[in-house]
Amino acid sequence: MSDDFNQLRILVVDDERDIRDASERILTRMGFHVRKAKRGDEAIDLLPDDNISIMLLDLKMPGMDGMEVLKHVREQDPKILIIIITGYATVDTAIEAMKRGAYDFIPKPFEPDHLRAVVNRARERLTLTREAKRLEEQRKRTLADLDTEKSRIRTIIESLPDGVVVTNAEGQVVLMNPAFQWHLGLETDIGLGRPIEAYVPDESLCRLVREISSGKHVDYDDLCSIEFSPFSDRYLLAKGQPIIGEKMECLGAVVNIVDITALKTLDRLKSEFVAKVSHELRSPLSTIHEQLAFVLNEMVEEGPKQDLHMLSRAKEKTSGLISLIGDLLDLSRIEAGAVCEEPKPTQVEKLLENIVDFLSPRAKTRSQSLTLQVPNGSLPAVTADPLALESIFGNLITNAINYTQEGGEIKVVVDHTGINLRIRVEDNGFGINEKYQEKIFERFFRVKDEQTRYITGTGLGLPIVKGLVDSLNGLISVESTSGKGSVFTVLLPTAGAADG
Ligand SMILES: Nc1ncnc2c1ncn2[C@@H]1O[C@H](COP(=O)(O)OP(=O)(O)OP(=O)(O)O)[C@@H](O)[C@H]1O
Ligand SMILES: [Mg+2]
């Protein structure tokens, strides 16, 4: 029995002393705290301070009778369970009393067992009522907590400076914050529930959101991101991620949107600055280079050896700077979208033949074999500016020569896959550690290790190659193993595919 019930108070109201005392004995042994009253009014006086839970109430009493006490108690404290004590003759009245709210009745005279059974039932009822009340209170508390938690999360999401939009598995918007609406210039009353296309004007972002929502990106570790521009002067970066449920099913997508207009402007200003400076430096540097060449020519016969050496070094350096400036200008042009202005159908295998012929002497000085493999029969043409193609494959083959040991093997393999022409530049040279394989397409990135330390270069070749391949709607990828070699694969859409 719990402490609570040891403290349960029971009031016995009966004008017969024997009944009062007998009940007291039995109930005390059952663990109740027992109070007694011999009259109705006495019982009512006790109620307010005595915290009574159960009342045993005789119906027939002098003065205020049981019915009246019952009415009073029901009004004053309806939680008290009232058990009517009544003689056989008044069973009808007992039933009437039950109708008026008494909990149970016990006929007089009663056996102790009978009293125990009836009172135990009342006690159980009290336990259940209390438990139900406790659960109800707990439920209310949990609901209140949840409500506060929900509104707290909502407030946080609404105050985020970044846009947030959440879609369900069907790609319909189920949540968005004011920053999202603001970034996309949406009406404040646009409402939820419509497909993502109703909110976002960018086709590729909508496609990405739909793909993520339907679970296509569940196995990807990286966040998918897309840059887009909803208005002419605003650039946004969207990053999306699937929402995974408990059973690892995809419930939808959450997309975060950041304004990168300032970064873009800075990037453009930087590019313009680099382009301008490169342009301004190129003419004077070329003049210095030519003058050095001229002076060196004059000095070859009679000039002091030391001066000759110094001037040759200066000439080499100026030639390195001129090539760097050339690369920077190429990159600026690619960024400005000013390459391939006059594309024409080009037979890539012919062009590769020329490049391989041109670079063969360089490979020979390093005792490397440089071969070109072209399938039998004619290949479809690629619509492109031949200068862009020369730059792409010139860079890739030069890299293969530079980053392969003496005596190595370099192969250029062309084939035709579906709508693309595939060109692979393979070497069995130094290879590239996996962690650098994405980085080599970034500007100025060069792998610096024992083997590459003394090879000169600026790290602009591959960014130029990538920029050009992108502008031709092609793809470039690299597979490489440190110490074994590398394969750079370029896919270029053929003229027929481009027309289609
Ligand atoms: N075939 C290759 N094998 C091994 N490493 C390579 C190969 N191609 C490129 N790399 C690595 O990638 C880096 C970047 O190449 P990238 O062509 O961009 O610059 P670079 O050759 O260093 O300079 P340049 O601007 O003169 O071409 C190189 O420094 C080299 O470390
Ligand atoms: Mg290079």
mmCIF file of N, CA and C in Angstrom, residues 28-111:
data_model
loop_
_atom_site.group_PDB
_atom_site.id
_atom_site.type_symbol
_atom_site.label_atom_id
_atom_site.label_comp_id
_atom_site.label_asym_id
_atom_site.label_seq_id
_atom_site.Cartn_x
_atom_site.Cartn_y
_atom_site.Cartn_z
ATOM 1 N N THR A 28 -9.438 0.877 10.340
ATOM 2 C CA THR A 28 -8.096 1.230 10.819
ATOM 3 C C THR A 28 -7.123 0.121 10.460
ATOM 4 N N ARG A 29 -7.613 -1.125 10.649
ATOM 5 C CA ARG A 29 -6.743 -2.243 10.280
ATOM 6 C C ARG A 29 -6.445 -2.247 8.778
ATOM 7 N N MET A 30 -7.385 -1.738 8.002
ATOM 8 C CA MET A 30 -7.139 -1.678 6.536
ATOM 9 C C MET A 30 -6.185 -0.539 6.157
ATOM 10 N N GLY A 31 -5.792 0.248 7.170
ATOM 11 C CA GLY A 31 -4.806 1.295 6.888
ATOM 12 C C GLY A 31 -5.405 2.677 6.691
ATOM 13 N N PHE A 32 -6.689 2.818 6.973
ATOM 14 C CA PHE A 32 -7.296 4.150 6.806
ATOM 15 C C PHE A 32 -7.141 4.978 8.081
ATOM 16 N N HIS A 33 -7.180 6.278 7.871
ATOM 17 C CA HIS A 33 -7.271 7.159 9.025
ATOM 18 C C HIS A 33 -8.770 7.431 9.203
ATOM 19 N N VAL A 34 -9.347 7.022 10.340
ATOM 20 C CA VAL A 34 -10.814 7.043 10.458
ATOM 21 C C VAL A 34 -11.281 8.195 11.350
ATOM 22 N N ARG A 35 -12.293 8.928 10.842
ATOM 23 C CA ARG A 35 -12.971 9.948 11.665
ATOM 24 C C ARG A 35 -14.407 9.493 11.827
ATOM 25 N N LYS A 36 -15.048 9.943 12.903
ATOM 26 C CA LYS A 36 -16.426 9.499 13.133
ATOM 27 C C LYS A 36 -17.310 10.708 13.414
ATOM 28 N N ALA A 37 -18.602 10.553 13.030
ATOM 29 C CA ALA A 37 -19.587 11.594 13.379
ATOM 30 C C ALA A 37 -20.895 10.889 13.680
ATOM 31 N N LYS A 38 -21.617 11.371 14.721
ATOM 32 C CA LYS A 38 -22.869 10.676 15.060
ATOM 33 C C LYS A 38 -24.084 11.356 14.465
ATOM 34 N N ARG A 39 -23.849 12.599 13.911
ATOM 35 C CA ARG A 39 -24.989 13.277 13.291
ATOM 36 C C ARG A 39 -24.573 13.909 11.961
ATOM 37 N N GLY A 40 -25.575 14.202 11.173
ATOM 38 C CA GLY A 40 -25.299 14.779 9.853
ATOM 39 C C GLY A 40 -24.581 16.116 9.945
ATOM 40 N N ASP A 41 -25.069 17.045 10.769
ATOM 41 C CA ASP A 41 -24.470 18.375 10.815
ATOM 42 C C ASP A 41 -23.023 18.315 11.321
ATOM 43 N N GLU A 42 -22.791 17.339 12.254
ATOM 44 C CA GLU A 42 -21.423 17.180 12.780
ATOM 45 C C GLU A 42 -20.480 16.776 11.616
ATOM 46 N N ALA A 43 -21.003 15.854 10.785
ATOM 47 C CA ALA A 43 -20.197 15.388 9.641
ATOM 48 C C ALA A 43 -19.872 16.564 8.721
ATOM 49 N N ILE A 44 -20.860 17.389 8.420
ATOM 50 C CA ILE A 44 -20.646 18.505 7.486
ATOM 51 C C ILE A 44 -19.639 19.500 8.044
ATOM 52 N N ASP A 45 -19.673 19.700 9.375
ATOM 53 C CA ASP A 45 -18.700 20.613 9.989
ATOM 54 C C ASP A 45 -17.269 20.110 9.826
ATOM 55 N N LEU A 46 -17.108 18.789 9.821
ATOM 56 C CA LEU A 46 -15.760 18.211 9.740
ATOM 57 C C LEU A 46 -15.144 18.348 8.336
ATOM 58 N N LEU A 47 -16.030 18.345 7.346
ATOM 59 C CA LEU A 47 -15.538 18.242 5.954
ATOM 60 C C LEU A 47 -14.459 19.242 5.538
ATOM 61 N N PRO A 48 -14.682 20.567 5.747
ATOM 62 C CA PRO A 48 -13.762 21.522 5.116
ATOM 63 C C PRO A 48 -12.291 21.286 5.465
ATOM 64 N N ASP A 49 -11.963 20.940 6.726
ATOM 65 C CA ASP A 49 -10.538 20.848 7.055
ATOM 66 C C ASP A 49 -10.025 19.423 7.070
ATOM 67 N N ASP A 50 -10.892 18.445 6.886
ATOM 68 C CA ASP A 50 -10.416 17.107 7.180
ATOM 69 C C ASP A 50 -9.966 16.261 5.993
ATOM 70 N N ASN A 51 -10.033 16.801 4.813
ATOM 71 C CA ASN A 51 -9.514 16.097 3.629
ATOM 72 C C ASN A 51 -10.023 14.659 3.530
ATOM 73 N N ILE A 52 -11.322 14.513 3.595
ATOM 74 C CA ILE A 52 -11.941 13.191 3.570
ATOM 75 C C ILE A 52 -12.010 12.681 2.130
ATOM 76 N N SER A 53 -11.708 11.379 1.917
ATOM 77 C CA SER A 53 -11.809 10.802 0.577
ATOM 78 C C SER A 53 -13.048 9.925 0.435
ATOM 79 N N ILE A 54 -13.377 9.180 1.506
ATOM 80 C CA ILE A 54 -14.536 8.279 1.450
ATOM 81 C C ILE A 54 -15.417 8.565 2.666
ATOM 82 N N MET A 55 -16.732 8.499 2.444
ATOM 83 C CA MET A 55 -17.644 8.712 3.563
ATOM 84 C C MET A 55 -18.614 7.539 3.642
ATOM 85 N N LEU A 56 -18.701 6.920 4.829
ATOM 86 C CA LEU A 56 -19.721 5.881 5.071
ATOM 87 C C LEU A 56 -20.884 6.623 5.716
ATOM 88 N N LEU A 57 -22.057 6.605 5.063
ATOM 89 C CA LEU A 57 -23.125 7.499 5.513
ATOM 90 C C LEU A 57 -24.425 6.735 5.763
ATOM 91 N N ASP A 58 -24.892 6.821 7.009
ATOM 92 C CA ASP A 58 -26.174 6.203 7.360
ATOM 93 C C ASP A 58 -27.292 7.090 6.835
ATOM 94 N N LEU A 59 -28.354 6.447 6.297
ATOM 95 C CA LEU A 59 -29.435 7.277 5.760
ATOM 96 C C LEU A 59 -30.354 7.750 6.857
ATOM 97 N N LYS A 60 -30.664 6.817 7.774
ATOM 98 C CA LYS A 60 -31.660 7.138 8.816
ATOM 99 C C LYS A 60 -30.947 7.681 10.049
ATOM 100 N N MET A 61 -31.038 8.981 10.268
ATOM 101 C CA MET A 61 -30.428 9.555 11.459
ATOM 102 C C MET A 61 -31.373 10.633 11.968
ATOM 103 N N PRO A 62 -31.351 10.852 13.261
ATOM 104 C CA PRO A 62 -32.180 11.941 13.786
ATOM 105 C C PRO A 62 -31.605 13.288 13.303
ATOM 106 N N GLY A 63 -32.424 14.258 13.210
ATOM 107 C CA GLY A 63 -31.978 15.579 12.726
ATOM 108 C C GLY A 63 -31.762 15.526 11.227
ATOM 109 N N MET A 64 -30.613 16.034 10.787
ATOM 110 C CA MET A 64 -30.302 16.043 9.353
ATOM 111 C C MET A 64 -30.122 14.600 8.882
ATOM 112 N N ASP A 65 -30.954 14.119 7.952
ATOM 113 C CA ASP A 65 -30.810 12.714 7.564
ATOM 114 C C ASP A 65 -29.776 12.564 6.434
ATOM 115 N N GLY A 66 -29.509 11.275 6.116
ATOM 116 C CA GLY A 66 -28.448 10.951 5.152
ATOM 117 C C GLY A 66 -28.617 11.640 3.812
ATOM 118 N N MET A 67 -29.874 11.679 3.294
ATOM 119 C CA MET A 67 -30.129 12.297 1.985
ATOM 120 C C MET A 67 -29.668 13.758 1.963
ATOM 121 N N GLU A 68 -29.970 14.444 3.060
ATOM 122 C CA GLU A 68 -29.610 15.861 3.109
ATOM 123 C C GLU A 68 -28.081 16.039 3.131
ATOM 124 N N VAL A 69 -27.425 15.153 3.951
ATOM 125 C CA VAL A 69 -25.960 15.226 4.029
ATOM 126 C C VAL A 69 -25.368 14.966 2.635
ATOM 127 N N LEU A 70 -25.950 13.945 1.970
ATOM 128 C CA LEU A 70 -25.475 13.582 0.635
ATOM 129 C C LEU A 70 -25.518 14.809 -0.295
ATOM 130 N N LYS A 71 -26.678 15.486 -0.298
ATOM 131 C CA LYS A 71 -26.856 16.648 -1.176
ATOM 132 C C LYS A 71 -25.784 17.711 -0.884
ATOM 133 N N HIS A 72 -25.602 17.934 0.429
ATOM 134 C CA HIS A 72 -24.659 18.942 0.856
ATOM 135 C C HIS A 72 -23.219 18.606 0.400
ATOM 136 N N VAL A 73 -22.853 17.322 0.649
ATOM 137 C CA VAL A 73 -21.472 16.919 0.319
ATOM 138 C C VAL A 73 -21.244 16.998 -1.189
ATOM 139 N N ARG A 74 -22.277 16.551 -1.964
ATOM 140 C CA ARG A 74 -22.123 16.587 -3.423
ATOM 141 C C ARG A 74 -21.846 18.011 -3.889
ATOM 142 N N GLU A 75 -22.499 18.965 -3.224
ATOM 143 C CA GLU A 75 -22.304 20.365 -3.623
ATOM 144 C C GLU A 75 -20.936 20.888 -3.160
ATOM 145 N N GLN A 76 -20.597 20.486 -1.935
ATOM 146 C CA GLN A 76 -19.382 21.060 -1.341
ATOM 147 C C GLN A 76 -18.099 20.413 -1.889
ATOM 148 N N ASP A 77 -18.104 19.072 -1.968
ATOM 149 C CA ASP A 77 -16.888 18.391 -2.423
ATOM 150 C C ASP A 77 -17.245 17.125 -3.202
ATOM 151 N N PRO A 78 -17.542 17.254 -4.505
ATOM 152 C CA PRO A 78 -18.038 16.110 -5.273
ATOM 153 C C PRO A 78 -17.001 14.987 -5.440
ATOM 154 N N LYS A 79 -15.769 15.233 -5.029
ATOM 155 C CA LYS A 79 -14.753 14.175 -5.193
ATOM 156 C C LYS A 79 -14.902 13.079 -4.124
ATOM 157 N N ILE A 80 -15.562 13.417 -3.021
ATOM 158 C CA ILE A 80 -15.690 12.429 -1.934
ATOM 159 C C ILE A 80 -16.601 11.281 -2.398
ATOM 160 N N LEU A 81 -16.125 10.029 -2.203
ATOM 161 C CA LEU A 81 -16.957 8.876 -2.566
ATOM 162 C C LEU A 81 -17.844 8.532 -1.370
ATOM 163 N N ILE A 82 -19.158 8.517 -1.607
ATOM 164 C CA ILE A 82 -20.081 8.276 -0.487
ATOM 165 C C ILE A 82 -20.664 6.865 -0.582
ATOM 166 N N ILE A 83 -20.510 6.098 0.507
ATOM 167 C CA ILE A 83 -21.095 4.754 0.572
ATOM 168 C C ILE A 83 -22.238 4.820 1.588
ATOM 169 N N ILE A 84 -23.440 4.512 1.066
ATOM 170 C CA ILE A 84 -24.632 4.615 1.920
ATOM 171 C C ILE A 84 -24.737 3.356 2.810
ATOM 172 N N ILE A 85 -25.009 3.576 4.112
ATOM 173 C CA ILE A 85 -25.295 2.441 4.997
ATOM 174 C C ILE A 85 -26.807 2.467 5.228
ATOM 175 N N THR A 86 -27.425 1.322 4.966
ATOM 176 C CA THR A 86 -28.895 1.366 5.069
ATOM 177 C C THR A 86 -29.467 0.013 5.515
ATOM 178 N N GLY A 87 -30.626 0.058 6.216
ATOM 179 C CA GLY A 87 -31.310 -1.174 6.618
ATOM 180 C C GLY A 87 -32.016 -1.764 5.406
ATOM 181 N N TYR A 88 -32.368 -3.094 5.466
ATOM 182 C CA TYR A 88 -33.041 -3.726 4.326
ATOM 183 C C TYR A 88 -34.257 -2.959 3.882
ATOM 184 N N ALA A 89 -34.942 -2.408 4.865
ATOM 185 C CA ALA A 89 -36.201 -1.734 4.573
ATOM 186 C C ALA A 89 -35.998 -0.551 3.659
ATOM 187 N N THR A 90 -34.785 0.022 3.647
ATOM 188 C CA THR A 90 -34.627 1.276 2.892
ATOM 189 C C THR A 90 -33.741 1.106 1.648
ATOM 190 N N VAL A 91 -33.726 -0.113 1.111
ATOM 191 C CA VAL A 91 -32.926 -0.334 -0.095
ATOM 192 C C VAL A 91 -33.367 0.599 -1.231
ATOM 193 N N ASP A 92 -34.681 0.807 -1.327
ATOM 194 C CA ASP A 92 -35.180 1.712 -2.374
ATOM 195 C C ASP A 92 -34.574 3.106 -2.211
ATOM 196 N N THR A 93 -34.534 3.541 -0.965
ATOM 197 C CA THR A 93 -33.956 4.872 -0.706
ATOM 198 C C THR A 93 -32.471 4.865 -1.072
ATOM 199 N N ALA A 94 -31.833 3.708 -0.778
ATOM 200 C CA ALA A 94 -30.407 3.618 -1.114
ATOM 201 C C ALA A 94 -30.221 3.782 -2.616
ATOM 202 N N ILE A 95 -31.126 3.143 -3.386
ATOM 203 C CA ILE A 95 -31.022 3.266 -4.847
ATOM 204 C C ILE A 95 -31.239 4.721 -5.261
ATOM 205 N N GLU A 96 -32.200 5.339 -4.602
ATOM 206 C CA GLU A 96 -32.455 6.756 -4.879
ATOM 207 C C GLU A 96 -31.179 7.576 -4.604
ATOM 208 N N ALA A 97 -30.529 7.205 -3.465
ATOM 209 C CA ALA A 97 -29.306 7.918 -3.083
ATOM 210 C C ALA A 97 -28.218 7.741 -4.147
ATOM 211 N N MET A 98 -28.141 6.530 -4.699
ATOM 212 C CA MET A 98 -27.143 6.284 -5.755
ATOM 213 C C MET A 98 -27.422 7.182 -6.947
ATOM 214 N N LYS A 99 -28.731 7.302 -7.249
ATOM 215 C CA LYS A 99 -29.083 8.161 -8.382
ATOM 216 C C LYS A 99 -28.631 9.591 -8.136
ATOM 217 N N ARG A 100 -28.637 9.967 -6.865
ATOM 218 C CA ARG A 100 -28.257 11.351 -6.557
ATOM 219 C C ARG A 100 -26.751 11.507 -6.350
ATOM 220 N N GLY A 101 -26.047 10.474 -6.658
ATOM 221 C CA GLY A 101 -24.585 10.680 -6.677
ATOM 222 C C GLY A 101 -23.812 9.882 -5.644
ATOM 223 N N ALA A 102 -24.479 9.009 -4.865
ATOM 224 C CA ALA A 102 -23.706 8.167 -3.950
ATOM 225 C C ALA A 102 -22.948 7.147 -4.790
ATOM 226 N N TYR A 103 -21.814 6.668 -4.259
ATOM 227 C CA TYR A 103 -20.981 5.771 -5.065
ATOM 228 C C TYR A 103 -21.417 4.326 -4.933
ATOM 229 N N ASP A 104 -21.840 3.911 -3.708
ATOM 230 C CA ASP A 104 -22.172 2.501 -3.473
ATOM 231 C C ASP A 104 -23.059 2.440 -2.233
ATOM 232 N N PHE A 105 -23.557 1.249 -1.913
ATOM 233 C CA PHE A 105 -24.269 1.149 -0.634
ATOM 234 C C PHE A 105 -24.001 -0.194 0.018
ATOM 235 N N ILE A 106 -24.195 -0.242 1.333
ATOM 236 C CA ILE A 106 -23.966 -1.477 2.079
ATOM 237 C C ILE A 106 -25.127 -1.650 3.066
ATOM 238 N N PRO A 107 -25.850 -2.785 2.962
ATOM 239 C CA PRO A 107 -27.012 -2.959 3.846
ATOM 240 C C PRO A 107 -26.590 -3.296 5.276
ATOM 241 N N LYS A 108 -27.378 -2.819 6.201
ATOM 242 C CA LYS A 108 -27.142 -3.101 7.622
ATOM 243 C C LYS A 108 -27.971 -4.317 8.036
ATOM 244 N N PRO A 109 -27.556 -5.162 8.927
ATOM 245 C CA PRO A 109 -26.211 -5.198 9.522
ATOM 246 C C PRO A 109 -25.232 -5.836 8.530
ATOM 247 N N PHE A 110 -23.946 -5.429 8.596
ATOM 248 C CA PHE A 110 -23.007 -6.006 7.620
ATOM 249 C C PHE A 110 -21.892 -6.776 8.296
ATOM 250 N N GLU A 111 -21.367 -7.737 7.541
ATOM 251 C CA GLU A 111 -20.214 -8.512 8.006
ATOM 252 C C GLU A 111 -18.960 -7.678 7.733
#
